[in-house]
CSV table of C-alpha atoms and ligand atoms in Angstrom, one decimal:
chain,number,residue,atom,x,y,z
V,1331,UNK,CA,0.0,0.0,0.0
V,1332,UNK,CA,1.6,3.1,-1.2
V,1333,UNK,CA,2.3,6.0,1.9
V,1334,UNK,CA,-1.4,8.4,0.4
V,1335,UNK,CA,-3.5,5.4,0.7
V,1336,UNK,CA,-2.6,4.6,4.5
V,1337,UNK,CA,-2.6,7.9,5.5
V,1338,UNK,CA,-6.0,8.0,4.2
V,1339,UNK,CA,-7.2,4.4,6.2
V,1340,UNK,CA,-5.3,5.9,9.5
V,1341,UNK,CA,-7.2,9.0,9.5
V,1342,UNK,CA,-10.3,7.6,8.9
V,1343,UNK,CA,-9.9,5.0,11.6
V,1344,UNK,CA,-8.6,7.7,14.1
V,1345,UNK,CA,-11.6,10.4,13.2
V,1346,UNK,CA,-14.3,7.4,13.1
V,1347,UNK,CA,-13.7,5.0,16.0
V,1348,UNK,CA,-10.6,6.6,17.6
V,1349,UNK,CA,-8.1,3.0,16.4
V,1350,UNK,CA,-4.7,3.8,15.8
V,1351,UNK,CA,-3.0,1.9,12.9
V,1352,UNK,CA,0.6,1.8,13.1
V,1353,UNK,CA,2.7,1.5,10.3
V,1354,UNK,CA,3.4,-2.2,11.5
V,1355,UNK,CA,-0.4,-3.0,11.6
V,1356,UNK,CA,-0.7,-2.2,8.0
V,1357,UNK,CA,-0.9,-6.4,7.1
V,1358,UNK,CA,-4.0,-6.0,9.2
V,1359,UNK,CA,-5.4,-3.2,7.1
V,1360,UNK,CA,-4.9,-5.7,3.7
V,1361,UNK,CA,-6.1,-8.8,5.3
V,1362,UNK,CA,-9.0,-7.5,7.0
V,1363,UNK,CA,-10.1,-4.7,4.4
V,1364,UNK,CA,-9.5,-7.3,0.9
V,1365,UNK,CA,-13.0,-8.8,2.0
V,1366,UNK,CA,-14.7,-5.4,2.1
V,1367,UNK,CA,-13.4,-4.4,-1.2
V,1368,UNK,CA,-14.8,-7.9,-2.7
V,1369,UNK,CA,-18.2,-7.7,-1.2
V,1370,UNK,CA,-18.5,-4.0,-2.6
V,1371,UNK,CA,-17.3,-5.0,-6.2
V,1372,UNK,CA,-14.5,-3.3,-5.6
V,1373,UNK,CA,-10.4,-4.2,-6.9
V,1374,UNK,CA,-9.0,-3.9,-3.3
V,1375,UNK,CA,-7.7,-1.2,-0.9
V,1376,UNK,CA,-6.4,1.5,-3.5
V,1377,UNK,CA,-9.7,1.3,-4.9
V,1378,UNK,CA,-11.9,1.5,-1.3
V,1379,UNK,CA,-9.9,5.1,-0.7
V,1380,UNK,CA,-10.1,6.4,-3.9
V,1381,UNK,CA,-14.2,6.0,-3.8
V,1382,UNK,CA,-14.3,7.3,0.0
V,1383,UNK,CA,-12.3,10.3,-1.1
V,1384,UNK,CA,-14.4,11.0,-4.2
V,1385,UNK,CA,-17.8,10.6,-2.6
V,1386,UNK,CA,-19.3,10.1,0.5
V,1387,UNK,CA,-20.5,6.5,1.1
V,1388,UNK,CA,-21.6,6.3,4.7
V,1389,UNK,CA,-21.8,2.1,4.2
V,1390,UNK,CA,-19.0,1.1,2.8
V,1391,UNK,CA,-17.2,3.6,5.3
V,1392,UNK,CA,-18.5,2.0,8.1
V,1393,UNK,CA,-17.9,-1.4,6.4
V,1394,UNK,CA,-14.2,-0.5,6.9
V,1395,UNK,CA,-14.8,0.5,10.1
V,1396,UNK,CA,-16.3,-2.5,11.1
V,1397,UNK,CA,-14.2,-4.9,9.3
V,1398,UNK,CA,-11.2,-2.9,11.1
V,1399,UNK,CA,-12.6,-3.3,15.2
V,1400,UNK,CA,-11.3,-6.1,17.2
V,1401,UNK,CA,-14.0,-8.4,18.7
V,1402,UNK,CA,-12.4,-10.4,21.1
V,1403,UNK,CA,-13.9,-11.3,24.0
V,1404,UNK,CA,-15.5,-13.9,26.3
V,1405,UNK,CA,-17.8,-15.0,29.3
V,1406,UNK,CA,-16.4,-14.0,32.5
V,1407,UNK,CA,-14.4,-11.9,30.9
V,1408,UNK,CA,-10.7,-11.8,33.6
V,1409,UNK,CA,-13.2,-13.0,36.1
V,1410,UNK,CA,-11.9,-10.5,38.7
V,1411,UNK,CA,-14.4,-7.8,37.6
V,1412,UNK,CA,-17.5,-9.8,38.4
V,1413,UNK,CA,-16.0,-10.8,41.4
V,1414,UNK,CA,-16.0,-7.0,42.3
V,1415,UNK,CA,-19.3,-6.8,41.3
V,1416,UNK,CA,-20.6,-9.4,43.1
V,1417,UNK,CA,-18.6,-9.0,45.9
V,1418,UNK,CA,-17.6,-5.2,46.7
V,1419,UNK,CA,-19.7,-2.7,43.9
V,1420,UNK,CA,-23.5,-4.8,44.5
V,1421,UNK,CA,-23.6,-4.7,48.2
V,1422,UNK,CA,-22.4,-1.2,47.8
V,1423,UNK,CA,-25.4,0.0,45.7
V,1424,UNK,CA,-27.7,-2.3,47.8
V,1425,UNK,CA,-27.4,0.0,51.1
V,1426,UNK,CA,-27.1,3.1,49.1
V,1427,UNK,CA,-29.9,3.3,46.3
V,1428,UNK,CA,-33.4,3.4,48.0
V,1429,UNK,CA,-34.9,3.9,44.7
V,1430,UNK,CA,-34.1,-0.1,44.1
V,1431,UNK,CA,-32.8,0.3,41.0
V,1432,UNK,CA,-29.7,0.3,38.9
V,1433,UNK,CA,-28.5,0.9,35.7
V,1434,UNK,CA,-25.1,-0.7,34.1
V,1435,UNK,CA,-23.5,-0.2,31.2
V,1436,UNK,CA,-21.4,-2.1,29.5
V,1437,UNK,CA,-19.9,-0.1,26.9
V,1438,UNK,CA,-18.2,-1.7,23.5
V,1439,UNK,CA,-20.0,-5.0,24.4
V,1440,UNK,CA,-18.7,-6.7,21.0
V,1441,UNK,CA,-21.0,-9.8,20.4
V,1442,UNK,CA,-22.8,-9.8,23.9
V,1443,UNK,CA,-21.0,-12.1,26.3
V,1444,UNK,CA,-19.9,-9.3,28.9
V,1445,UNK,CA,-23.7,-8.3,29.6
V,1446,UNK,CA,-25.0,-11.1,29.1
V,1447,UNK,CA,-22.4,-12.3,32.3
V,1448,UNK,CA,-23.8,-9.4,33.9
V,1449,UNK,CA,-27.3,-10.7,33.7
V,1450,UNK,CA,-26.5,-14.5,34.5
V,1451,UNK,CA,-24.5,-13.0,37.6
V,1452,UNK,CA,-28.1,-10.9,38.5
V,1453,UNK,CA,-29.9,-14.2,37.8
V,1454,UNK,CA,-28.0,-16.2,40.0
V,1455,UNK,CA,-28.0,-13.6,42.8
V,1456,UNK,CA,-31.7,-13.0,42.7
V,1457,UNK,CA,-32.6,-14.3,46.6
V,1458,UNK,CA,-30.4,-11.2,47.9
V,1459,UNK,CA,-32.0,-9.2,44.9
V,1460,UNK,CA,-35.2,-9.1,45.2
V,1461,UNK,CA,-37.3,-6.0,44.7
V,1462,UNK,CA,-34.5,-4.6,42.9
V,1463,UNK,CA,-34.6,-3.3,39.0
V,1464,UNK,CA,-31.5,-3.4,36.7
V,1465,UNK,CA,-31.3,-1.7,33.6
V,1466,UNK,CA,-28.9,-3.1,31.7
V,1467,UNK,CA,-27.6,-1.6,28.3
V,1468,UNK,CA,-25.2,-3.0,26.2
V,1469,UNK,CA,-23.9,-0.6,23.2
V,1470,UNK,CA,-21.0,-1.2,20.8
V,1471,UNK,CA,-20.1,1.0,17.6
V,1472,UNK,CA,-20.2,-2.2,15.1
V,1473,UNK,CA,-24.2,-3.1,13.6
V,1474,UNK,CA,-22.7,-6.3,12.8
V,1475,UNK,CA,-21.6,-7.3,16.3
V,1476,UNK,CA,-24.4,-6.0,18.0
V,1477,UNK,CA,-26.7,-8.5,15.6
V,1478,UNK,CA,-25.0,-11.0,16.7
V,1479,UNK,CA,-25.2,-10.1,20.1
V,1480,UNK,CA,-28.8,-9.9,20.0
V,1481,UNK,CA,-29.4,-12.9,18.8
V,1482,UNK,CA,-27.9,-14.7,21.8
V,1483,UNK,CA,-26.4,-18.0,19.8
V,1484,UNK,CA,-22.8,-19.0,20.4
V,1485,UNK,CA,-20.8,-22.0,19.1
V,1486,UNK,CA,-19.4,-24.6,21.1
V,1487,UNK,CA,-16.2,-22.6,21.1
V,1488,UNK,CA,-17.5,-19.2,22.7
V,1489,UNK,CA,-19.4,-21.1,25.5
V,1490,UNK,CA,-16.6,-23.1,26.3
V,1491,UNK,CA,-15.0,-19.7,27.1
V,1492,UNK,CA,-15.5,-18.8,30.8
V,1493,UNK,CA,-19.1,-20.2,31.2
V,1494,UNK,CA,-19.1,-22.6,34.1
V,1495,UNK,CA,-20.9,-25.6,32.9
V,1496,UNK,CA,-24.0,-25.0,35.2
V,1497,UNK,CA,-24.6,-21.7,34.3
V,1498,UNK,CA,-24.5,-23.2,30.5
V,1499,UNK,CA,-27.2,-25.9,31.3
V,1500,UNK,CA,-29.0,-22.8,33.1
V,1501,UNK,CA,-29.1,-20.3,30.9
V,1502,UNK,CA,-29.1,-21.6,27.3
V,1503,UNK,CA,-30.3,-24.0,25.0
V,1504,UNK,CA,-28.5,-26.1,22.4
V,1505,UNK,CA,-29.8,-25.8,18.7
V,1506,UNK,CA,-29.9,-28.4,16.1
V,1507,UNK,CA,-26.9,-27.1,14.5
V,1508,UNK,CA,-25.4,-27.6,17.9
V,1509,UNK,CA,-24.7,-24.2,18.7
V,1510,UNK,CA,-26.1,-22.9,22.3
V,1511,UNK,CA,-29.5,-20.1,22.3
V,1512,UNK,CA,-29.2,-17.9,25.2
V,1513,UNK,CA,-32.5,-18.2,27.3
V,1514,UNK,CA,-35.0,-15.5,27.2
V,1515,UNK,CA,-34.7,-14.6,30.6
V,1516,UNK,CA,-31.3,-13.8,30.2
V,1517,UNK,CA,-31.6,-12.1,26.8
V,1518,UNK,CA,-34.6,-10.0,28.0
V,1519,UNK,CA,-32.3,-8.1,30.6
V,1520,UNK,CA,-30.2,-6.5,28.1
V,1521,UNK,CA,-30.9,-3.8,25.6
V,1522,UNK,CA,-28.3,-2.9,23.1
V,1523,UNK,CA,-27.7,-0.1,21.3
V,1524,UNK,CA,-25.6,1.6,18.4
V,1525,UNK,CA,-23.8,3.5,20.2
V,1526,UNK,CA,-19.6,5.2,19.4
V,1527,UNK,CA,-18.0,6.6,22.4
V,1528,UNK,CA,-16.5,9.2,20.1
V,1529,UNK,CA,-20.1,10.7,19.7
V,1530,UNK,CA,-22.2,12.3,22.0
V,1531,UNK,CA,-23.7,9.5,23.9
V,1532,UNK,CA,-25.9,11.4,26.4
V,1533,UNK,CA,-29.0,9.9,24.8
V,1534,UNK,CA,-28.3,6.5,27.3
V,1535,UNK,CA,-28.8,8.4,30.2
V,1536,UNK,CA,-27.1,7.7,33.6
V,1537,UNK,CA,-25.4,5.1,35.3
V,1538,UNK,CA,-24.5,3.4,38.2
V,1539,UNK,CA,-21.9,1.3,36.8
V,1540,UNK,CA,-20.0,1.2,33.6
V,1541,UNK,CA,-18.0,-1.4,31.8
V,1542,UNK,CA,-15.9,0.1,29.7
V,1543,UNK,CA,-13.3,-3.1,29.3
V,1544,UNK,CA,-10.7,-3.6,26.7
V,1545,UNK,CA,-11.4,-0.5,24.1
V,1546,UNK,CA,-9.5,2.2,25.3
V,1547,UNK,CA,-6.3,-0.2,24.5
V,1548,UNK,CA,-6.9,0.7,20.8
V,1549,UNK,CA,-6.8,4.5,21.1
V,1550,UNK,CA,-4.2,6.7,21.3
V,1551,UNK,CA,-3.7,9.1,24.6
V,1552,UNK,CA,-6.2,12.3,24.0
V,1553,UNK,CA,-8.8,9.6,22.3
V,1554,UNK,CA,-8.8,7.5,25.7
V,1555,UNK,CA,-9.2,10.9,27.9
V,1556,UNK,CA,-11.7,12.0,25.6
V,1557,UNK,CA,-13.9,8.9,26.3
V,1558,UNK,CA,-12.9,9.1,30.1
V,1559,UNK,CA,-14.6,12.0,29.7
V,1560,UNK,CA,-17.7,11.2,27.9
V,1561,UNK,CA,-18.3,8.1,30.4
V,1562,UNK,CA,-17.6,10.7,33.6
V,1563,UNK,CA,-20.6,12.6,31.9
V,1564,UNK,CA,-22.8,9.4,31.7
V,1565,UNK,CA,-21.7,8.0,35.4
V,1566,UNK,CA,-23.4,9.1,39.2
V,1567,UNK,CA,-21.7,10.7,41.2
V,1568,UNK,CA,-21.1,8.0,43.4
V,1569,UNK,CA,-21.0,5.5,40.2
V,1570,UNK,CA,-18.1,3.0,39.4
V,1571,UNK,CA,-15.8,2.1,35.8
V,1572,UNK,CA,-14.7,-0.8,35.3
V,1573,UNK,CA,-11.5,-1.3,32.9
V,1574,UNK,CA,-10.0,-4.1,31.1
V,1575,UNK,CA,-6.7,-5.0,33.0
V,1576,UNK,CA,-4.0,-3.7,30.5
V,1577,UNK,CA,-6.1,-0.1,31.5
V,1578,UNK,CA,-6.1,2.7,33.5
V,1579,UNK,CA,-6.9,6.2,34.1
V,1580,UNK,CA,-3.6,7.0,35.9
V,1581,UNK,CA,-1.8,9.3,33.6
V,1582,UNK,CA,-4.2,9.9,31.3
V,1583,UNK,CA,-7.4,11.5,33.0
V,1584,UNK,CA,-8.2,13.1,35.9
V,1585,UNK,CA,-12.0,12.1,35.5
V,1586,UNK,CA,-11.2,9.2,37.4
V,1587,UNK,CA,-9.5,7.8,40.4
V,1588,UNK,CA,-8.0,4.4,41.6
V,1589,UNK,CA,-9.3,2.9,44.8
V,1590,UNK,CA,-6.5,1.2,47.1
V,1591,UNK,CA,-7.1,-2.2,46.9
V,1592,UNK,CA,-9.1,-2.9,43.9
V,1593,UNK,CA,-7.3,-3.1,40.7
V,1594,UNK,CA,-9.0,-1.9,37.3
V,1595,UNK,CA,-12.1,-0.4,39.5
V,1596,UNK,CA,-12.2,3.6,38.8
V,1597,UNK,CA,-14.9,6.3,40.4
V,1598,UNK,CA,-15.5,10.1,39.8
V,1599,UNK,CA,-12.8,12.4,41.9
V,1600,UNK,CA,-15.3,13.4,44.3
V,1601,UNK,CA,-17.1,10.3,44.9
V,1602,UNK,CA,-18.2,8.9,48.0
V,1603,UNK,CA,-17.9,5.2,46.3
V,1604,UNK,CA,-16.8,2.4,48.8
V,1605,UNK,CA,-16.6,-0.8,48.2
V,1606,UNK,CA,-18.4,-2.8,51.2
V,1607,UNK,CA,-15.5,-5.2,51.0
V,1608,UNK,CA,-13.1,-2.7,51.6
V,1609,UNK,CA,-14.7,-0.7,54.3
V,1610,UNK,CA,-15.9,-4.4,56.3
V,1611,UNK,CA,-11.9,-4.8,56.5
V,1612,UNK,CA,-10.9,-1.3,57.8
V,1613,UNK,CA,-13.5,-1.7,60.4
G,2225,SAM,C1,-12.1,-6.2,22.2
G,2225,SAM,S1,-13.8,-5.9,22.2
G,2225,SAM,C2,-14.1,-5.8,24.0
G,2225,SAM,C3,-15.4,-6.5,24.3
G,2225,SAM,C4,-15.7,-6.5,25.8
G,2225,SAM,N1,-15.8,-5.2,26.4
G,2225,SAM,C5,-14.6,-7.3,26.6
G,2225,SAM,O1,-13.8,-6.8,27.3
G,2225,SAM,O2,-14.6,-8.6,26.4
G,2225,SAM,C6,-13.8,-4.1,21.7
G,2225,SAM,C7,-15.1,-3.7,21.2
G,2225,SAM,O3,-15.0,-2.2,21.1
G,2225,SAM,C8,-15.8,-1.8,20.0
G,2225,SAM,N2,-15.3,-0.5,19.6
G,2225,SAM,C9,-14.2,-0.1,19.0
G,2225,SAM,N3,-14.2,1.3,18.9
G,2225,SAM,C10,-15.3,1.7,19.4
G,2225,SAM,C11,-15.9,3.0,19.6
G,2225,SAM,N4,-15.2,4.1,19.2
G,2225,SAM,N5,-17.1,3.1,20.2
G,2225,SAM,C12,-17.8,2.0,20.6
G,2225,SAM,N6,-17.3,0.8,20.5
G,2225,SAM,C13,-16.1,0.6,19.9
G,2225,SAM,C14,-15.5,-2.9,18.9
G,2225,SAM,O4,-16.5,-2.9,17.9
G,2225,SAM,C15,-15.4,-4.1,19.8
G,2225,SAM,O5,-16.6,-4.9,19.8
């Protein structure tokens, strides 16, 4: 690829979804970017930028976009922050929202398992739940993902993934193609939505608690404080982030700070956030 053709894919990638392409990633542009130019008729990457300069073609830009985001992920995700969850950041919320109700996000949910390990977690908590009302919205910035997402079918593979084996008798259902249906009563707790955390994203409304795991990685230094920012506007005051472990705020934003003691959990500078766990301990 010649040096006008990948400037063109960086700064599209940057000004879209904030990923930064290195000059060593540019393999990934070709191999993931030749399918895009097939399914569009189109000869291959040269030809992709030269239509995107001429005209604007809002899907075969966001094909690119799409084709170019990372997808990774898994039930259970590093375990750790469900632990929290479960363990410090629920019993929290439980003595400190008489409204008895709560709404997480989990931002950049890629194809669904992160809120959907949310929701089993909620499910299988439910005696010391009841009453309660959780909101639950899952966004991510790819249409294709989220489809996928909805529709709550995973292969043998992605179930094998993190989900203990009860939860997978539990919660799902296998198909005659063998892959595994996510129950309604799981699928029913989460809403997703379109949603780029480059964009004004004040349409979701407030939180209590945010995933924001394993994103921010891709962006470069003011793109990950921008986004601190946007989620600081989106959180309660006394509302908790959770990031993916190779993240942090430290360095970057001042939206945020650490807590002693609990690793990749983050809360608003003048929050009056503890975590139960914590606070049981200094007693
Ligand atoms: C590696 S996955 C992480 C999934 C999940 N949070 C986890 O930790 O397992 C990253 C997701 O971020 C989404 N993403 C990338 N840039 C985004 C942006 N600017 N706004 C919203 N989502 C974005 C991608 O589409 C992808 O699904």
């Amino acid at each position: 690829m010649n040096d006008f053709d990948y400037k063109f894919f960086e700064d599209l990638l940057k000004r879209e979804s904030g990923l930064i392409i290195t000059p060593e990633k540019v393999y990934l542009l070709e191999s993931r970017l030749m399918p895009v130019a097939s399914k569009f008729g189109l000869a291959g990457l040269a030809a992709i930028a030269a239509k995107l300069r001429l005209q604007k073609d809002t899907e075969l830009q966001c094909a690119v976009v799409e084709a170019m985001t990372t997808n990774e992920t898994s039930f259970f995700r590093d375990n750790s922050p469900f632990q929290k969850l479960k363990s410090d950041i629920l019993p929290y919320f439980l003595n400190n929202r008489p409204t008895k109700s709560l709404r997480i996000w989990s931002a950049a949910c890629s194809s669904g398992q992160e809120p959907y390990s949310i929701a089993m977690l909620l499910r299988e908590m439910a005696p010391q739940l009841a009453g309660w009302r959780f909101d639950i919205v899952a966004t991510d910035l790819s249409n294709d993902i989220l489809a996928q997402a909805k529709s709550g079918i995973y292969t043998q593979f992605e179930v094998q993934r993190g989900l203990p084996i009860q939860m997978l008798v539990k919660y799902f259902t296998q198909q005659a193609d063998s892959r595994w249906q996510i129950k309604d009563e799981i699928r029913d707790m989460v809403t997703f939505r379109t949603a780029n955390l480059l964009q004004d994203v004040s349409l979701l409304g407030q939180f209590d608690i945010v995933f924001c795991r394993n994103v921010l990685i891709y962006f470069d230094v003011p793109t990950k404080a921008k986004v601190l920012g946007t989620i600081k506007n989106q959180i309660k005051s006394d509302g908790v982030l959770l990031l993916g472990g190779a993240e942090t705020v430290l360095g970057i934003s001042d939206s945020f700070k650490s807590l002693p003691n609990t690793k990749g959990l983050y809360v608003r500078q003048d929050s009056t956030f503890a975590p139960v766990a914590a606070v049981s301990v200094q007693k």
